[in-house]
Short mmCIF file of C-alpha atoms and ligand atoms in Angstrom, two decimals:
data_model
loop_
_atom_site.label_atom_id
_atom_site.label_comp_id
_atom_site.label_asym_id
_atom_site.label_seq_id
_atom_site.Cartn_x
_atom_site.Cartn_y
_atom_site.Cartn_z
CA UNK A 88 -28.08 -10.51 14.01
CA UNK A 89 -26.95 -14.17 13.53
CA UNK A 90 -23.85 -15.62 14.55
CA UNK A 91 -22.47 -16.51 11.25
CA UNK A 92 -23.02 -12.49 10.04
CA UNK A 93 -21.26 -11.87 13.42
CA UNK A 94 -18.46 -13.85 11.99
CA UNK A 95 -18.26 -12.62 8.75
CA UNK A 96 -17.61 -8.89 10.23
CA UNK A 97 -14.57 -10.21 12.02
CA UNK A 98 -13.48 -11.06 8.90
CA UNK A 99 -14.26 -7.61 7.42
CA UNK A 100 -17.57 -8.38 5.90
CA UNK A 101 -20.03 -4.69 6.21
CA UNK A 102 -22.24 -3.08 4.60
CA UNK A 103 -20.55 -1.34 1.42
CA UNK A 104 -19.77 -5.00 0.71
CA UNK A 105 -23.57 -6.07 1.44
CA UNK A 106 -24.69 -3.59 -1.05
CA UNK A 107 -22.78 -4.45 -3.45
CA UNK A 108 -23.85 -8.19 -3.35
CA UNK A 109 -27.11 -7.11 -3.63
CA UNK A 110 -26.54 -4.96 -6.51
CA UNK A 111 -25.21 -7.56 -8.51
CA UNK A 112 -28.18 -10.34 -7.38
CA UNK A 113 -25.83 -12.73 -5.97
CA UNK A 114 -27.35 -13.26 -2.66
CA UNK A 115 -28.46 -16.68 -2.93
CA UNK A 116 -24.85 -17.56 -3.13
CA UNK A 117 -22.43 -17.79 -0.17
CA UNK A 118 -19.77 -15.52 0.62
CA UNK A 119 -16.40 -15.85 1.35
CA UNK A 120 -12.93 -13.67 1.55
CA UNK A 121 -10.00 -14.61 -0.16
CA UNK A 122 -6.92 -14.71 1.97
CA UNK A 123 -3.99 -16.67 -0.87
CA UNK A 124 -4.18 -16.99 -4.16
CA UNK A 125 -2.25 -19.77 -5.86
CA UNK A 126 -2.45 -20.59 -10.03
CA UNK A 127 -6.15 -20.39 -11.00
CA UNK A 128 -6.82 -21.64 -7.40
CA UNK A 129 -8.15 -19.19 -4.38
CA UNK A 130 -7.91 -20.10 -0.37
CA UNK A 131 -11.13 -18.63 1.11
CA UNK A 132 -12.38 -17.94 4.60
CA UNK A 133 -15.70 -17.82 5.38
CA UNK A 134 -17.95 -18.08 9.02
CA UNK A 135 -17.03 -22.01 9.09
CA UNK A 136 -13.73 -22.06 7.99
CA UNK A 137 -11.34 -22.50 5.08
CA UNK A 138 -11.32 -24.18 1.54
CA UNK A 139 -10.28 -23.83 -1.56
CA UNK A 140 -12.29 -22.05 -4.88
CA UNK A 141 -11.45 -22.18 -8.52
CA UNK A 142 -12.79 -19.30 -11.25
CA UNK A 143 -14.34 -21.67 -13.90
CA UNK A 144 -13.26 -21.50 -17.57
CA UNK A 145 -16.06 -18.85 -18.63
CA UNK A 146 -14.90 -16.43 -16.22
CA UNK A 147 -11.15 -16.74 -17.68
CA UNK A 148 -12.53 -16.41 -21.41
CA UNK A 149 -14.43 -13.53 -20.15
CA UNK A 150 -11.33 -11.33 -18.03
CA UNK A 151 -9.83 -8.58 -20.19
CA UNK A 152 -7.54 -7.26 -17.51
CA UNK A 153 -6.37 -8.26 -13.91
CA UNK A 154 -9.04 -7.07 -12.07
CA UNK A 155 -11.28 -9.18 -13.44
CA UNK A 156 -9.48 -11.66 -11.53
CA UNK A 157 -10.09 -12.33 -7.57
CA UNK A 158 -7.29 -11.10 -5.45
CA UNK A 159 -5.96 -11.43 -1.57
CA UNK A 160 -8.44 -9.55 0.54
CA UNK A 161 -11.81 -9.86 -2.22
CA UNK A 162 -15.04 -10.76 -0.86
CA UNK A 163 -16.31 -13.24 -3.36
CA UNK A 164 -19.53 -14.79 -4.17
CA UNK A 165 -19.00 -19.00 -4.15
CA UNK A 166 -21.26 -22.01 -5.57
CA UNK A 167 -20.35 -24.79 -3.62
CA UNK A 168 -20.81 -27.77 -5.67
CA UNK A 169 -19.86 -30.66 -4.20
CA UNK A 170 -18.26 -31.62 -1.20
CA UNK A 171 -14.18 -29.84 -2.01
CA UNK A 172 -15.42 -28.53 -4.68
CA UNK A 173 -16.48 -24.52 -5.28
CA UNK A 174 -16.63 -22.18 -7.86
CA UNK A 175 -16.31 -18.77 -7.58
CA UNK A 176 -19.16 -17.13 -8.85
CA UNK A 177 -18.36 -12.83 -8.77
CA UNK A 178 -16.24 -10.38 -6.69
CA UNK A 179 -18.35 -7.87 -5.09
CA UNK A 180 -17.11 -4.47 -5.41
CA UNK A 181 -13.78 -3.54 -4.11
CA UNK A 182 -13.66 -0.61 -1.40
CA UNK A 183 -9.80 -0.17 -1.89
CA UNK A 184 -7.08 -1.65 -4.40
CA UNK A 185 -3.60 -1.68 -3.97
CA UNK A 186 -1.78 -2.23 -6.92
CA UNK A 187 1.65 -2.35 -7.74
CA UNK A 188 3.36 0.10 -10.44
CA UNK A 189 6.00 -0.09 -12.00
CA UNK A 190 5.70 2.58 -14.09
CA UNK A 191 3.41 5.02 -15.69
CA UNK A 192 3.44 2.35 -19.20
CA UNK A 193 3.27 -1.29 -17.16
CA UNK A 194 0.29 -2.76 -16.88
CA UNK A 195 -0.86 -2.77 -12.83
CA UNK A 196 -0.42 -5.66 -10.55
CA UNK A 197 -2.65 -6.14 -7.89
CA UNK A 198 -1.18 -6.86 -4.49
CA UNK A 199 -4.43 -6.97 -2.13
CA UNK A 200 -7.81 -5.34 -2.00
CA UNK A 201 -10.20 -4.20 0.58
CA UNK A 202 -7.23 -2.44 3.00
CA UNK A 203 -8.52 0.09 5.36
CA UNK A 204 -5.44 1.19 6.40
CA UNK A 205 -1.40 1.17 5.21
CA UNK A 206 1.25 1.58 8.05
CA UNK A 207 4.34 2.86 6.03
CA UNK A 208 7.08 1.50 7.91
CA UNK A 209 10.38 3.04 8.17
CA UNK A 210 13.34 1.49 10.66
CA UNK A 211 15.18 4.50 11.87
CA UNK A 212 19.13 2.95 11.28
CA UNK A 213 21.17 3.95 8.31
CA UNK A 214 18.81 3.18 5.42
CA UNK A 215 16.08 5.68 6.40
CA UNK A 216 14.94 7.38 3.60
CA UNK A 217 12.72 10.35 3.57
CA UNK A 218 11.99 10.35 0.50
CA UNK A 219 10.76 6.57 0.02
CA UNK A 220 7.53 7.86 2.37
CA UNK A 221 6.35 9.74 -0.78
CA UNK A 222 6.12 6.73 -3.50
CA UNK A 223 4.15 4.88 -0.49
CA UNK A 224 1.78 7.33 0.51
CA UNK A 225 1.45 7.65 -3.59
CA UNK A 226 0.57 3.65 -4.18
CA UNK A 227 -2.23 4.19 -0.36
CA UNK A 228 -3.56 7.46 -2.32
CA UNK A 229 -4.08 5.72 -5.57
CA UNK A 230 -5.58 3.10 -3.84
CA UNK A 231 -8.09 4.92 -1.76
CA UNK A 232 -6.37 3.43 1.29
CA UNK A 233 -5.78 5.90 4.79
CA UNK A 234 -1.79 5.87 5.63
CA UNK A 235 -0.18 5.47 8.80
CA UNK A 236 3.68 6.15 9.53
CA UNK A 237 5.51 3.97 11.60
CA UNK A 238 8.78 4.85 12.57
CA UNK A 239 9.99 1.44 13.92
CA UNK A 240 13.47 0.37 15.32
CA UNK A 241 13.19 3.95 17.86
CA UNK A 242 15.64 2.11 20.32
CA UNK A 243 18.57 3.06 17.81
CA UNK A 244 18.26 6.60 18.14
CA UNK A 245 18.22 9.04 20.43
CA UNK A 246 14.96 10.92 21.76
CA UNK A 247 15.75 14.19 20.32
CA UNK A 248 17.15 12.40 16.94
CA UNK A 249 13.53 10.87 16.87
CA UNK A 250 11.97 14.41 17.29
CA UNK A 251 14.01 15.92 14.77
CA UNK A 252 12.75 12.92 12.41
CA UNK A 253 8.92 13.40 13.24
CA UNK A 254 9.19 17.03 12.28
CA UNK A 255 11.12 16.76 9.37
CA UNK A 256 8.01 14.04 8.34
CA UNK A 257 5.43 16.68 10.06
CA UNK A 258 6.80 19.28 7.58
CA UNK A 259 6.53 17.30 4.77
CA UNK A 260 2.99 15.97 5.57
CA UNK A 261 1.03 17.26 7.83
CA UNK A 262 -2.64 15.64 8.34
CA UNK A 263 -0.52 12.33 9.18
CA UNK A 264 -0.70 10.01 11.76
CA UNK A 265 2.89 9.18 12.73
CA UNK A 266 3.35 6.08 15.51
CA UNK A 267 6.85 5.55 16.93
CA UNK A 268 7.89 2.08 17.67
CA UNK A 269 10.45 -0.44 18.67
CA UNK A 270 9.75 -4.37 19.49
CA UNK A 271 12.80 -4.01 21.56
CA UNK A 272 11.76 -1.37 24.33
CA UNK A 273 7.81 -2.17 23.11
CA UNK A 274 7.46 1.52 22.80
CA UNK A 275 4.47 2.89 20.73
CA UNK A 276 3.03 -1.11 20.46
CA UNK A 277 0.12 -0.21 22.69
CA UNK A 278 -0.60 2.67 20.43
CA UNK A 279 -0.66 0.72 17.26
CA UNK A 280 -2.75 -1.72 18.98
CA UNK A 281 -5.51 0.61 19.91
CA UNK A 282 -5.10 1.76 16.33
CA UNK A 283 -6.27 -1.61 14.84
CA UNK A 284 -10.20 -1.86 15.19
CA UNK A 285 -12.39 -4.67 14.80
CA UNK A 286 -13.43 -5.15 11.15
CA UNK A 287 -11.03 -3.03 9.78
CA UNK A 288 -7.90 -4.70 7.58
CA UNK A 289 -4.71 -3.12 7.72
CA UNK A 290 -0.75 -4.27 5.73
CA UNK A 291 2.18 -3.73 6.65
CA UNK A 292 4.65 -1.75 3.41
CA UNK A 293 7.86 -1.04 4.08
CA UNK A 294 11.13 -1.95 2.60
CA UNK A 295 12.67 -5.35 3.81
CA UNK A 296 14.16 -5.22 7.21
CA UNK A 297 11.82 -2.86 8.69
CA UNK A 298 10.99 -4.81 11.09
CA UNK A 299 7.27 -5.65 9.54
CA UNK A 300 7.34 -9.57 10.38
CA UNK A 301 8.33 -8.42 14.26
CA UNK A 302 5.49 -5.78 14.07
CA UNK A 303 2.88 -8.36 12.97
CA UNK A 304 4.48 -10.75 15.53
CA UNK A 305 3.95 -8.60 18.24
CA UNK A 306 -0.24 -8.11 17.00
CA UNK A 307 -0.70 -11.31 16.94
CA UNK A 308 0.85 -11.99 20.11
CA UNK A 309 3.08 -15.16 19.25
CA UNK A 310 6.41 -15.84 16.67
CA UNK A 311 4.20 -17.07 13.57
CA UNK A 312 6.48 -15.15 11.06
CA UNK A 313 9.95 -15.73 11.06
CA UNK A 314 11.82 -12.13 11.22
CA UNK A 315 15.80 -12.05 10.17
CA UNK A 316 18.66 -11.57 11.10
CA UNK A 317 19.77 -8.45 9.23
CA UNK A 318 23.70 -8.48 7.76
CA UNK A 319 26.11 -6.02 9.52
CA UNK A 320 27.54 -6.08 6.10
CA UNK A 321 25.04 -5.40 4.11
CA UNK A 322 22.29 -4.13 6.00
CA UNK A 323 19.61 -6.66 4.02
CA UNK A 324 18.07 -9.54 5.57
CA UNK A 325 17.93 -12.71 4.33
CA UNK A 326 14.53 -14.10 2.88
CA UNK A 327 11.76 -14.05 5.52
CA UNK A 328 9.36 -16.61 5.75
CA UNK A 329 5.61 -16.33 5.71
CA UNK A 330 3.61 -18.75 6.59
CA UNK A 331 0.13 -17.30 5.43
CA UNK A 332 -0.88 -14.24 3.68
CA UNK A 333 -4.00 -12.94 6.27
CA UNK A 334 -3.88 -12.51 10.52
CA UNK A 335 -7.31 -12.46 12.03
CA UNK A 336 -6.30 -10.73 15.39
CA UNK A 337 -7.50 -10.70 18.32
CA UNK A 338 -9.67 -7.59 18.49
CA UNK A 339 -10.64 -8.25 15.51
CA UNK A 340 -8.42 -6.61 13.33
CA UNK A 341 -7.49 -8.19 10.12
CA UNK A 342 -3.75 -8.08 8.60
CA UNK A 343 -3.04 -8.72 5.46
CA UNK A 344 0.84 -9.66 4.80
CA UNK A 345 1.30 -11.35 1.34
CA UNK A 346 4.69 -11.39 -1.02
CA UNK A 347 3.11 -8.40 -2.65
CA UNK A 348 3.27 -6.24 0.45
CA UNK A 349 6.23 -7.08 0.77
CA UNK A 350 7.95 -6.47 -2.52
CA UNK A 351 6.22 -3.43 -3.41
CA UNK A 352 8.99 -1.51 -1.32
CA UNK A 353 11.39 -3.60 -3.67
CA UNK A 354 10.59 -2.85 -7.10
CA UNK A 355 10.72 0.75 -6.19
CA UNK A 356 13.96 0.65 -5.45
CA UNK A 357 14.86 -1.09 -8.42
CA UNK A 358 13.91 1.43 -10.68
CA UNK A 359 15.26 3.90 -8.09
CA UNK A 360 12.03 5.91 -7.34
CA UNK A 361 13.19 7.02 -3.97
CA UNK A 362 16.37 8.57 -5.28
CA UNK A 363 14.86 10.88 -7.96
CA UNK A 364 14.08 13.47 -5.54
CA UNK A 365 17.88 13.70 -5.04
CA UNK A 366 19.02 13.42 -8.96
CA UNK A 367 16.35 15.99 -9.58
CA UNK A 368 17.53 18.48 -6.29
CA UNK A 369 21.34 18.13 -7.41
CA UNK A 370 20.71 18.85 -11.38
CA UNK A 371 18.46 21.94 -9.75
CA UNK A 372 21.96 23.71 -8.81
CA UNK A 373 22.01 25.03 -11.97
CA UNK A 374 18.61 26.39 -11.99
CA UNK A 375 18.12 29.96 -12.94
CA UNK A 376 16.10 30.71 -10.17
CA UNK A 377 16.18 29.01 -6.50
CA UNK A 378 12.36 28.47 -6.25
CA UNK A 379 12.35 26.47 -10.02
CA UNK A 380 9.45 24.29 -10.25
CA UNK A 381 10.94 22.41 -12.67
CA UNK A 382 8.12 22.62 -15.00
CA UNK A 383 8.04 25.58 -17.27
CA UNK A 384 10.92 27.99 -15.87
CA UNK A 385 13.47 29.24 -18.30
CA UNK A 386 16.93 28.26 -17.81
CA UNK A 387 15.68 25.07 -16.14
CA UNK A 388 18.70 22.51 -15.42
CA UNK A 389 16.32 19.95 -14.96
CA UNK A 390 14.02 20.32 -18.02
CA UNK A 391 17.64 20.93 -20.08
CA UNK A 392 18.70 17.57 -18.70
CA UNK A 393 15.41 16.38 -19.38
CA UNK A 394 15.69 17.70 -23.36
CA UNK A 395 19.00 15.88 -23.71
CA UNK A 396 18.04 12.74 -22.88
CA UNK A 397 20.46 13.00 -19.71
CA UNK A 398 17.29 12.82 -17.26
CA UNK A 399 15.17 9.92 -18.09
CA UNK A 400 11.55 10.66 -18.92
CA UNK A 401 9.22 8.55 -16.94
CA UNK A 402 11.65 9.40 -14.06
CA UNK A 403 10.91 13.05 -14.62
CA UNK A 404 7.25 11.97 -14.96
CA UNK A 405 6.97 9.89 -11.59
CA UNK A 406 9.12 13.15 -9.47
CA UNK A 407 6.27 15.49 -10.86
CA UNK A 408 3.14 13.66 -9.73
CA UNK A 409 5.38 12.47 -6.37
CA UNK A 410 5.68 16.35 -5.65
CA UNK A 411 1.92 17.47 -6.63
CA UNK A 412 1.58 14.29 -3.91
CA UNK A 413 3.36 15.41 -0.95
CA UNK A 414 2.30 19.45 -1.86
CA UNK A 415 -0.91 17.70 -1.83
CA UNK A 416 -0.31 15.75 1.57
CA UNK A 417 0.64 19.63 3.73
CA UNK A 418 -2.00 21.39 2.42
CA UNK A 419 -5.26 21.75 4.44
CA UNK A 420 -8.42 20.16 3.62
CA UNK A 421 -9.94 23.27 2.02
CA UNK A 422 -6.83 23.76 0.10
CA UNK A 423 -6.94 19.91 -1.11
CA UNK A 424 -10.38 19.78 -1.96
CA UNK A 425 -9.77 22.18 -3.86
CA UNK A 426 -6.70 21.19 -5.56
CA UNK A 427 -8.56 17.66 -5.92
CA UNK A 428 -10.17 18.48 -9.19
CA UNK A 429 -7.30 20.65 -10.21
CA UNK A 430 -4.65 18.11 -9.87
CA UNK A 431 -6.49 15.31 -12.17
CA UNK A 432 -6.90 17.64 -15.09
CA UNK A 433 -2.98 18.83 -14.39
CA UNK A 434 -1.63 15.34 -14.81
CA UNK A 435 -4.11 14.24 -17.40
CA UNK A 436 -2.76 18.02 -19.46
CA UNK A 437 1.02 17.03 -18.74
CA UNK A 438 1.02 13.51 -20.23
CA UNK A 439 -1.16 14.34 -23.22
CA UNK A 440 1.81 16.94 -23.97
CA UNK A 441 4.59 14.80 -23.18
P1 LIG B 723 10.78 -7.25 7.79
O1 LIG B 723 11.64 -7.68 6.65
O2 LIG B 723 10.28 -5.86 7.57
O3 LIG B 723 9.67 -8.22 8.09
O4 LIG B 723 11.75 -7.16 9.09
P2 LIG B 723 11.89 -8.18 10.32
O5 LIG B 723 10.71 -8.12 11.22
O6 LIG B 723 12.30 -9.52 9.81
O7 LIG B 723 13.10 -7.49 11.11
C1 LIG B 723 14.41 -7.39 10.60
C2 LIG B 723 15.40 -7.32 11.74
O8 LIG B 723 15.19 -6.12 12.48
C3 LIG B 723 15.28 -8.46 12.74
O9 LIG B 723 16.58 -8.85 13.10
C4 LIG B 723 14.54 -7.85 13.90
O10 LIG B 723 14.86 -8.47 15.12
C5 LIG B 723 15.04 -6.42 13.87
N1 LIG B 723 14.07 -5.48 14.47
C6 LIG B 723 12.73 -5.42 14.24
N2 LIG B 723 12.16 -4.44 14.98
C7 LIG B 723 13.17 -3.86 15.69
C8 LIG B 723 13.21 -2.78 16.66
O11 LIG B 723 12.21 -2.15 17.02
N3 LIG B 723 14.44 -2.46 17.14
C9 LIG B 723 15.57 -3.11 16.79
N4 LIG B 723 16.74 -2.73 17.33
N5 LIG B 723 15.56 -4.14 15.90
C10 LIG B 723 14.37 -4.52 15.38
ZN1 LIG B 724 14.52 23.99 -12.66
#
């Protein structure tokens, strides 16, 4: 092995990407991975360093949709032409997308590719939110990407507040890995540094405040992101600065932290995802029957609410597929394997009917 392929896997380079290069005869070209993108301009990394690549006029003509486009965290294939000045010649095949969605009729926006791994991060003061865990682990399914939970901010509460919390998320989803944290007693840090491997790229998704910018801080061993100050008032921070969009750690772990990552927690809350779960559970008073799915029950408060145009529609649609979600997330593997292939069909069958 040669020094610059040694590189290159520090910066996440393997072999699913290899393949793919040579599946689509690039390999005389470079490569590199993109880590900003800015107006028809990309920053890219490669063994040497950084510079910046432009998609050439063909390749705009050519994309029908935004993947056709490179994003944060693509390995691309580059024709350096002259000295400052390279093309970008093809993305190789993405291993993982995570895209943001707005809702079931918006066209997808792509925040990064290539993540191994999501840590969901939830602070554990007064805005904890169960139910914001599901919409997450939702966008990391969608997008082939593992979760993590990290319950950050554990200094606020008390030991056996923090057990009651893990079980409550245990119950809800088993078969995930849960890693308790605070930057102030540096609990759990060691833990989510033995989590991060070499090779492997991770983001941080969590609503603002979290405590993501102090997380990253503490990976990367130095105060390169500005964290906040978060209003006793208000309980929001102001704006946090980043000053680039990819950390090449240490160990050679790779962290991706762009605006997109960041705002994905705040367009959800905008159109109120996380609170459906509780508009849905408080119209279900008036159920017929206590175990109402909600779906096809008679005498369904939900689906009457639903009729009359007093529960909104794609609202009703995203608290369905959230619930076949976290069913799906504490069932066993058997079970989900099986459910797998059910659960496509299911949601394909609903919104053909719908
Ligand atoms: P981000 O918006 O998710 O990046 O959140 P920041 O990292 O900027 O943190 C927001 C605020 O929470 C800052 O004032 C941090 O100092 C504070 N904070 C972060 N982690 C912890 C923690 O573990 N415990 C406590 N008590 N505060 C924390
Ligand atoms: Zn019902």
């Amino acid at each position: 092995m040669n020094k610059t392929k040694i590189n290159l896997e520090n910066l996440g380079y393997n072999d699913f990407f290899e393949s793919g290069r040579k599946e689509l005869k690039l390999t005389e070209y470079p490569i590199a991975r993109v880590i900003a993108e800015y107006k028809e301009v990309y920053k890219v990394r490669d063994a040497d360093g950084e510079y910046l690549a432009k998609i050439t006029g063909k390749q705009r003509f050519m994309a029908t949709k935004r993947e056709d486009y490179p994003a944060v965290g693509d390995w691309i294939v580059v024709e350096k032409l002259s000295e400052g000045n390279a093309v970008i010649r093809g993305i190789l095949p993405r291993k993982t997308i995570l895209k943001k969605k707005y809702s079931d009729k918006q066209e997808n926006q792509i925040i990064a590719t290539n993540i191994d791994t999501a840590f969901i991060t939830e602070s554990m003061d007064k805005d904890y939110n169960l139910n914001r865990f599901e919409r997450y682990l939702v966008l990391a399914k969608e997008g082939n990407i593992s979760p993590v939970i990290i319950l950050n901010k554990i200094d606020l509460i008390s030991d056996i507040e923090l057990k009651s919390k893990i079980n409550e998320l245990k119950n809800r989803f088993n078969n995930i890995n849960i890693i308790p944290t605070s930057i102030i007693t540096d609990q759990g840090l060691n833990e989510l540094k033995n989590y991060i491997i070499k090779g492997k790229t991770y983001c941080f998704l969590g609503s603002s405040g979290v405590g993501k910018s102090s997380l990253i801080n503490k990976l990367i061993g130095k105060d390169e992101i500005e964290t906040k100050e978060i209003s006793a008032l208000t309980g929001k921070g102001k704006h946090t600065t980043t000053t680039r969009e990819i950390y090449f750690l240490e160990n050679g772990g790779i962290v991706i932290d762009n605006p997109g990552t960041r705002e994905v927690g705040i367009a959800n809350s905008e159109i109120g995802i996380e609170n459906v779960f509780d508009e849905i559970n408080s119209l279900s008073q008036n159920c017929k029957f206590p175990d109402c799915t909600h779906m096809h029950e008679p005498d369904c408060a939900v689906l009457q609410a639903l009729e009359e145009e007093k529960l909104d529609k794609n609202r009703y649609s995203n608290y369905v597929k959230l619930k076949k979600e976290s069913e799906y997330y504490s069932m066993t593997d058997l079970e989900r394997k099986q459910k797998d292939r059910k659960f496509g069909k299911y949601i394909k069958n609903y919104q053909k009917n719908s």
